[in-house]
CSV table of C-alpha atoms in Angstrom, one decimal:
chain,number,residue,atom,x,y,z
V,1314,MET,CA,107.7,127.2,111.7
V,1315,LEU,CA,105.7,126.4,115.2
V,1316,LYS,CA,103.7,129.2,116.6
V,1317,VAL,CA,105.5,131.1,119.4
V,1318,GLY,CA,104.9,128.5,122.8
V,1319,MET,CA,104.1,125.8,120.6
V,1320,SER,CA,107.6,123.9,121.6
V,1321,GLU,CA,107.1,124.5,125.2
V,1322,GLU,CA,103.2,122.9,124.9
V,1323,ILE,CA,104.8,119.9,123.3
V,1324,ARG,CA,107.7,119.7,125.6
V,1325,LYS,CA,105.0,120.3,128.9
V,1326,ALA,CA,102.4,117.5,126.9
V,1327,LEU,CA,104.9,115.1,126.5
V,1328,GLN,CA,106.5,115.2,130.0
V,1329,ALA,CA,103.1,114.8,131.3
V,1330,VAL,CA,102.3,111.7,129.4
V,1331,VAL,CA,105.4,110.0,130.1
V,1332,GLU,CA,105.0,110.6,133.8
V,1333,ARG,CA,101.1,109.1,133.7
V,1334,VAL,CA,102.8,106.0,131.9
V,1335,LYS,CA,105.3,105.6,134.4
V,1336,GLN,CA,102.7,105.9,137.4
V,1337,ALA,CA,100.2,103.6,135.4
V,1338,ALA,CA,103.2,101.1,135.2
V,1339,ALA,CA,103.8,101.5,138.7
V,1340,ARG,CA,99.9,100.7,139.8
V,1341,ARG,CA,100.0,97.2,138.1
V,1342,PRO,CA,99.5,94.5,140.4
V,1343,GLN,CA,102.4,92.5,141.0
V,1344,THR,CA,101.3,89.5,139.2
V,1345,LEU,CA,102.1,91.2,136.1
V,1346,GLN,CA,105.9,91.7,135.6
V,1347,TYR,CA,107.0,95.2,135.2
V,1348,VAL,CA,107.8,96.4,131.8
V,1349,THR,CA,108.0,100.4,131.2
V,1350,PRO,CA,105.7,100.4,128.4
V,1351,ARG,CA,106.4,102.0,125.0
V,1352,LEU,CA,105.1,105.3,124.1
V,1353,VAL,CA,104.2,106.1,120.4
V,1354,ALA,CA,103.4,109.3,119.9
V,1355,VAL,CA,100.9,109.6,117.0
V,1356,SER,CA,101.5,112.7,114.6
V,1357,LYS,CA,98.8,111.8,112.4
V,1358,THR,CA,97.9,115.2,110.2
V,1359,LYS,CA,100.9,117.2,112.5
V,1360,PRO,CA,103.4,118.7,110.8
V,1361,PRO,CA,107.3,117.8,110.6
V,1362,GLU,CA,108.3,120.3,112.8
V,1363,MET,CA,106.1,119.0,115.7
V,1364,VAL,CA,107.9,115.7,115.5
V,1365,VAL,CA,110.8,117.4,115.8
V,1366,GLU,CA,110.1,119.2,118.8
V,1367,ALA,CA,108.8,115.9,120.5
V,1368,TYR,CA,112.1,114.4,119.5
V,1369,LYS,CA,114.1,117.0,120.7
V,1370,HIS,CA,112.3,116.5,124.2
V,1371,GLY,CA,113.2,112.7,124.2
V,1372,GLN,CA,110.4,110.9,122.1
V,1373,ARG,CA,111.7,108.2,119.9
V,1374,ASN,CA,108.9,106.2,118.9
V,1375,PHE,CA,106.0,107.8,116.2
V,1376,GLY,CA,103.4,106.3,114.8
V,1377,GLU,CA,101.1,107.0,111.7
V,1378,ASN,CA,97.7,106.2,110.2
V,1379,TYR,CA,98.4,106.6,106.6
V,1380,VAL,CA,101.0,105.1,104.3
V,1381,ASN,CA,101.4,108.5,102.3
V,1382,GLU,CA,101.7,110.7,105.3
V,1383,LEU,CA,104.0,108.3,106.9
V,1384,VAL,CA,106.2,108.4,103.3
V,1385,GLU,CA,106.2,112.3,103.1
V,1386,LYS,CA,107.3,112.5,107.2
V,1387,SER,CA,110.1,110.0,107.0
V,1388,THR,CA,111.5,111.7,103.9
V,1389,ASN,CA,111.3,115.4,105.3
V,1390,PRO,CA,114.7,116.7,105.1
V,1391,GLN,CA,113.9,118.4,108.6
V,1392,ILE,CA,113.2,114.9,110.2
V,1393,LEU,CA,116.1,113.2,108.2
V,1394,SER,CA,118.2,115.4,109.6
V,1395,SER,CA,117.2,116.2,113.1
V,1396,CYS,CA,115.9,112.9,114.2
V,1397,PRO,CA,118.4,110.4,113.4
V,1398,GLU,CA,117.0,107.8,115.9
V,1399,ILE,CA,113.6,108.2,115.0
V,1400,GLN,CA,111.8,104.8,115.1
V,1401,TRP,CA,108.5,104.8,113.0
V,1402,HIS,CA,105.3,102.4,113.9
V,1403,PHE,CA,102.6,101.9,110.9
V,1404,ILE,CA,99.3,101.7,112.8
V,1405,GLY,CA,97.0,102.0,110.5
V,1406,HIS,CA,95.0,99.6,107.9
V,1407,LEU,CA,97.5,98.4,105.4
V,1408,GLN,CA,96.7,97.5,101.9
V,1409,LYS,CA,98.6,95.1,99.8
V,1410,ASN,CA,99.0,97.7,97.0
V,1411,ASN,CA,101.0,99.9,99.5
V,1412,VAL,CA,103.2,97.3,101.0
V,1413,ASN,CA,106.0,98.4,99.0
V,1414,LYS,CA,105.8,101.9,99.8
V,1415,LEU,CA,105.4,101.3,103.3
V,1416,LEU,CA,108.5,99.2,103.3
V,1417,GLY,CA,110.5,102.0,101.8
V,1418,VAL,CA,109.9,104.2,105.0
V,1419,PRO,CA,113.7,105.4,106.5
V,1420,ASN,CA,113.9,103.8,110.2
V,1421,LEU,CA,110.7,102.1,109.9
V,1422,PHE,CA,110.5,100.2,113.0
V,1423,MET,CA,107.6,97.9,113.5
V,1424,VAL,CA,104.1,97.2,111.3
V,1425,GLU,CA,101.5,96.9,114.1
V,1426,THR,CA,98.1,96.2,111.7
V,1427,ILE,CA,99.1,92.5,110.3
V,1428,ASP,CA,95.5,91.5,109.7
V,1429,SER,CA,95.6,88.5,107.3
V,1430,VAL,CA,97.9,85.5,106.1
V,1431,LYS,CA,98.2,86.9,102.9
V,1432,LEU,CA,98.9,90.3,104.4
V,1433,ALA,CA,101.9,89.1,106.0
V,1434,ASP,CA,102.9,86.9,103.0
V,1435,LYS,CA,103.3,90.0,100.8
V,1436,VAL,CA,105.1,92.0,103.6
V,1437,ASN,CA,107.3,89.2,103.6
V,1438,SER,CA,108.2,88.6,100.5
V,1439,SER,CA,108.5,92.4,99.7
V,1440,TRP,CA,110.9,93.0,102.7
V,1441,GLN,CA,112.9,90.5,101.7
V,1442,ARG,CA,113.6,91.6,98.4
V,1443,LEU,CA,113.4,95.4,99.3
V,1444,ARG,CA,116.0,95.2,102.0
V,1445,ALA,CA,117.8,91.6,100.4
V,1446,ALA,CA,121.1,93.3,101.9
V,1447,ASN,CA,119.9,93.7,105.5
V,1448,THR,CA,119.2,90.3,107.1
V,1449,GLN,CA,117.5,92.5,110.3
V,1450,ARG,CA,113.6,91.0,110.2
V,1451,LEU,CA,111.0,93.5,110.2
V,1452,LYS,CA,109.0,93.8,113.7
V,1453,ILE,CA,105.2,93.0,113.0
V,1454,MET,CA,102.2,92.9,115.5
V,1455,VAL,CA,99.1,91.4,114.5
V,1456,GLN,CA,95.6,93.2,114.3
V,1457,ILE,CA,92.8,91.6,116.2
V,1458,ASN,CA,89.4,93.1,116.2
V,1459,THR,CA,88.4,92.7,119.8
V,1460,SER,CA,85.1,94.3,119.6
V,1461,GLY,CA,83.5,92.7,116.6
V,1462,GLU,CA,82.8,96.1,114.9
V,1463,ASP,CA,82.5,96.2,111.0
V,1464,SER,CA,84.1,99.5,111.1
V,1465,LYS,CA,86.9,98.1,112.7
V,1466,HIS,CA,90.0,96.3,111.0
V,1467,GLY,CA,91.7,93.1,112.4
V,1468,LEU,CA,91.3,89.4,113.0
V,1469,PRO,CA,88.9,87.5,114.4
V,1470,PRO,CA,89.9,86.5,117.6
V,1471,GLU,CA,89.6,82.9,116.7
V,1472,GLU,CA,91.7,83.3,114.2
V,1473,THR,CA,94.9,84.5,116.2
V,1474,VAL,CA,97.0,81.2,117.4
V,1475,ASP,CA,96.6,80.1,113.5
V,1476,THR,CA,97.7,83.2,112.0
V,1477,VAL,CA,100.8,83.8,114.5
V,1478,GLN,CA,101.4,80.4,113.7
V,1479,TYR,CA,101.7,80.8,110.4
V,1480,ILE,CA,103.9,84.2,110.5
V,1481,ILE,CA,106.6,82.5,112.9
V,1482,SER,CA,106.9,79.0,110.6
V,1483,ARG,CA,106.3,80.7,107.1
V,1484,CYS,CA,107.6,84.2,106.7
V,1485,PRO,CA,111.4,84.3,107.8
V,1486,ALA,CA,111.7,88.1,107.1
V,1487,LEU,CA,109.2,88.9,110.0
V,1488,HIS,CA,109.6,89.0,113.3
V,1489,PHE,CA,106.2,88.6,115.4
V,1490,VAL,CA,106.4,91.0,118.5
V,1491,GLY,CA,103.2,90.7,119.7
V,1492,LEU,CA,99.4,91.7,119.3
V,1493,MET,CA,97.2,94.8,118.5
V,1494,THR,CA,93.8,96.0,119.3
V,1495,ILE,CA,91.8,99.1,118.8
V,1496,GLY,CA,88.8,98.3,120.4
V,1497,ARG,CA,85.8,100.1,120.8
V,1498,TYR,CA,85.4,104.0,121.3
V,1499,GLY,CA,84.3,105.7,124.7
V,1500,TYR,CA,84.0,102.5,126.7
V,1501,ASP,CA,82.8,103.7,130.3
V,1502,LEU,CA,85.5,102.2,133.0
V,1503,SER,CA,82.8,102.8,135.7
V,1504,GLU,CA,81.6,99.5,134.4
V,1505,GLY,CA,84.5,97.7,135.2
V,1506,PRO,CA,87.9,96.4,133.1
V,1507,ASN,CA,87.7,97.2,129.6
V,1508,PRO,CA,86.6,93.5,127.7
V,1509,ASP,CA,88.2,94.6,124.8
V,1510,PHE,CA,91.6,94.7,126.2
V,1511,GLN,CA,90.3,91.7,128.3
V,1512,MET,CA,90.1,89.7,124.9
V,1513,LEU,CA,93.5,90.6,124.2
V,1514,LEU,CA,95.0,89.4,127.3
V,1515,SER,CA,93.0,86.1,127.0
V,1516,ARG,CA,94.1,85.6,123.4
V,1517,ARG,CA,98.0,86.3,124.1
V,1518,GLN,CA,97.4,83.6,126.7
V,1519,GLU,CA,95.7,81.1,124.7
V,1520,LEU,CA,98.6,82.0,122.1
V,1521,CYS,CA,101.8,81.4,124.5
V,1522,ASP,CA,100.3,78.4,125.8
V,1523,SER,CA,99.3,76.7,122.1
V,1524,LEU,CA,102.5,77.9,121.0
V,1525,GLN,CA,104.7,77.6,123.9
V,1526,LEU,CA,105.8,81.2,124.0
V,1527,PRO,CA,107.1,82.8,127.0
V,1528,LEU,CA,104.4,85.5,127.8
V,1529,GLU,CA,106.5,88.3,128.3
V,1530,GLU,CA,107.8,88.1,125.1
V,1531,VAL,CA,104.5,88.6,123.4
V,1532,GLU,CA,103.8,92.5,123.5
V,1533,LEU,CA,100.5,94.0,123.9
V,1534,SER,CA,99.2,97.0,121.7
V,1535,MET,CA,96.4,98.8,123.4
V,1536,GLY,CA,95.6,101.8,124.9
V,1537,MET,CA,95.1,105.4,123.3
V,1538,SER,CA,94.4,108.8,124.7
V,1539,THR,CA,91.6,108.2,126.1
V,1540,ASP,CA,92.4,104.9,128.0
V,1541,PHE,CA,95.9,104.4,128.0
V,1542,GLU,CA,96.4,104.4,131.8
V,1543,HIS,CA,93.6,101.6,132.2
V,1544,ALA,CA,95.5,99.9,129.2
V,1545,ILE,CA,98.8,99.6,131.4
V,1546,GLU,CA,97.4,98.7,134.4
V,1547,VAL,CA,96.0,95.5,132.9
V,1548,GLY,CA,99.2,95.0,131.0
V,1549,SER,CA,99.5,97.1,127.9
V,1550,THR,CA,103.5,97.0,126.7
V,1551,ASN,CA,102.7,99.7,123.8
V,1552,VAL,CA,100.4,102.8,123.6
V,1553,ARG,CA,99.4,105.1,121.0
V,1554,VAL,CA,98.9,108.3,122.0
V,1555,GLY,CA,98.3,111.1,120.0
V,1556,SER,CA,96.1,114.3,120.4
V,1557,THR,CA,97.2,114.4,124.5
V,1558,ILE,CA,100.6,115.2,123.5
V,1559,PHE,CA,100.0,117.5,120.1
V,1560,GLY,CA,96.5,118.7,120.4
V,1561,GLU,CA,93.7,118.0,118.4
V,1562,ARG,CA,93.6,117.0,114.6
V,1563,GLU,CA,93.1,119.4,111.9
V,1564,TYR,CA,91.2,117.2,108.9
V,1565,PRO,CA,91.3,118.8,105.4
V,1566,ASN,CA,88.0,119.6,103.7
V,1567,THR,CA,89.0,117.1,100.8
V,1568,PRO,CA,90.8,114.1,102.2
V,1569,SER,CA,93.5,112.4,100.0
V,1570,PRO,CA,92.1,109.3,97.9
V,1571,GLU,CA,93.8,107.2,100.5
V,1572,LYS,CA,92.1,108.8,103.4
V,1573,LYS,CA,88.3,108.2,101.4
V,1574,SER,CA,89.0,104.5,100.9
V,1575,LYS,CA,88.3,104.7,104.9
V,1576,ALA,CA,85.5,107.1,105.1
V,1577,VAL,CA,83.1,104.8,107.2
V,1578,THR,CA,86.3,103.9,109.6
V,1579,GLU,CA,87.5,107.7,110.3
V,1580,GLU,CA,83.9,109.1,110.4
V,1581,ALA,CA,83.2,106.5,113.5
V,1582,ALA,CA,86.4,107.5,114.8
V,1583,ARG,CA,86.3,111.3,114.6
V,1584,LYS,CA,83.9,111.0,117.4
V,1585,MET,CA,86.4,110.4,119.6
V,1586,GLU,CA,89.6,111.7,117.4
V,1587,HIS,CA,89.4,115.2,119.4
V,1588,LEU,CA,90.9,113.4,122.5
V,1589,THR,CA,92.6,110.4,120.7
V,1590,VAL,CA,93.8,108.4,117.5
V,1591,THR,CA,95.0,104.5,116.3
V,1592,GLU,CA,96.0,105.5,117.2
V,1593,GLN,CA,94.1,105.2,114.7
């Protein structure tokens, strides 16, 4: 059971974020096509009851960073019965040995973190095998390490075109829909537009020019709790917002093995985790 008043807190927080998303989209320059950005509510470390509350107030897209946590939540009886139209986004680093487990998630909508040709091959073959009776392709994004930090996962930017071309031509079970980045934490916008967002924009342009893809058909997943408005203003179509909706995260004293394997990345991330996620 949620604490008294928690439902109202989630409703107000979600409503406020939705309004901020709309206002940021309206501030885009006329040169950017107006597209209502998709809000992914990142429920990492939060109980199923909070997911159900957000769903009850209109939220449909939810993101999780860890395969085990996503499997547990997506199969929770309360979520299965109360959230039939939920759309799960996987937004964390995906190891090949966890692919089959992830692809078994009910209502898996998108994997945003494909970061190698080998991983794309594994996801493609597994999706074909696990969903043999379902001809629907799995939506995926390619993650780019725009900041060049060792603590961040993702492709080197210069490999974007070749990787996407491979996925489009060699992975028939996958539907490439866009590019994703985490970017560096704590960037000061007083210094100008976020260079990581600008990098993703330029890679999309290069990708579309090289492969003759319509620009409006290649999404950009960038922006989290601290910077989602700026991300939308410069062109993001998918923002990942966690603690601004659900409150600060509470981490267990003893992380799961899956979390331990990402200890270095998480230590850097937690400096900003009281405000954000990946949404990560």
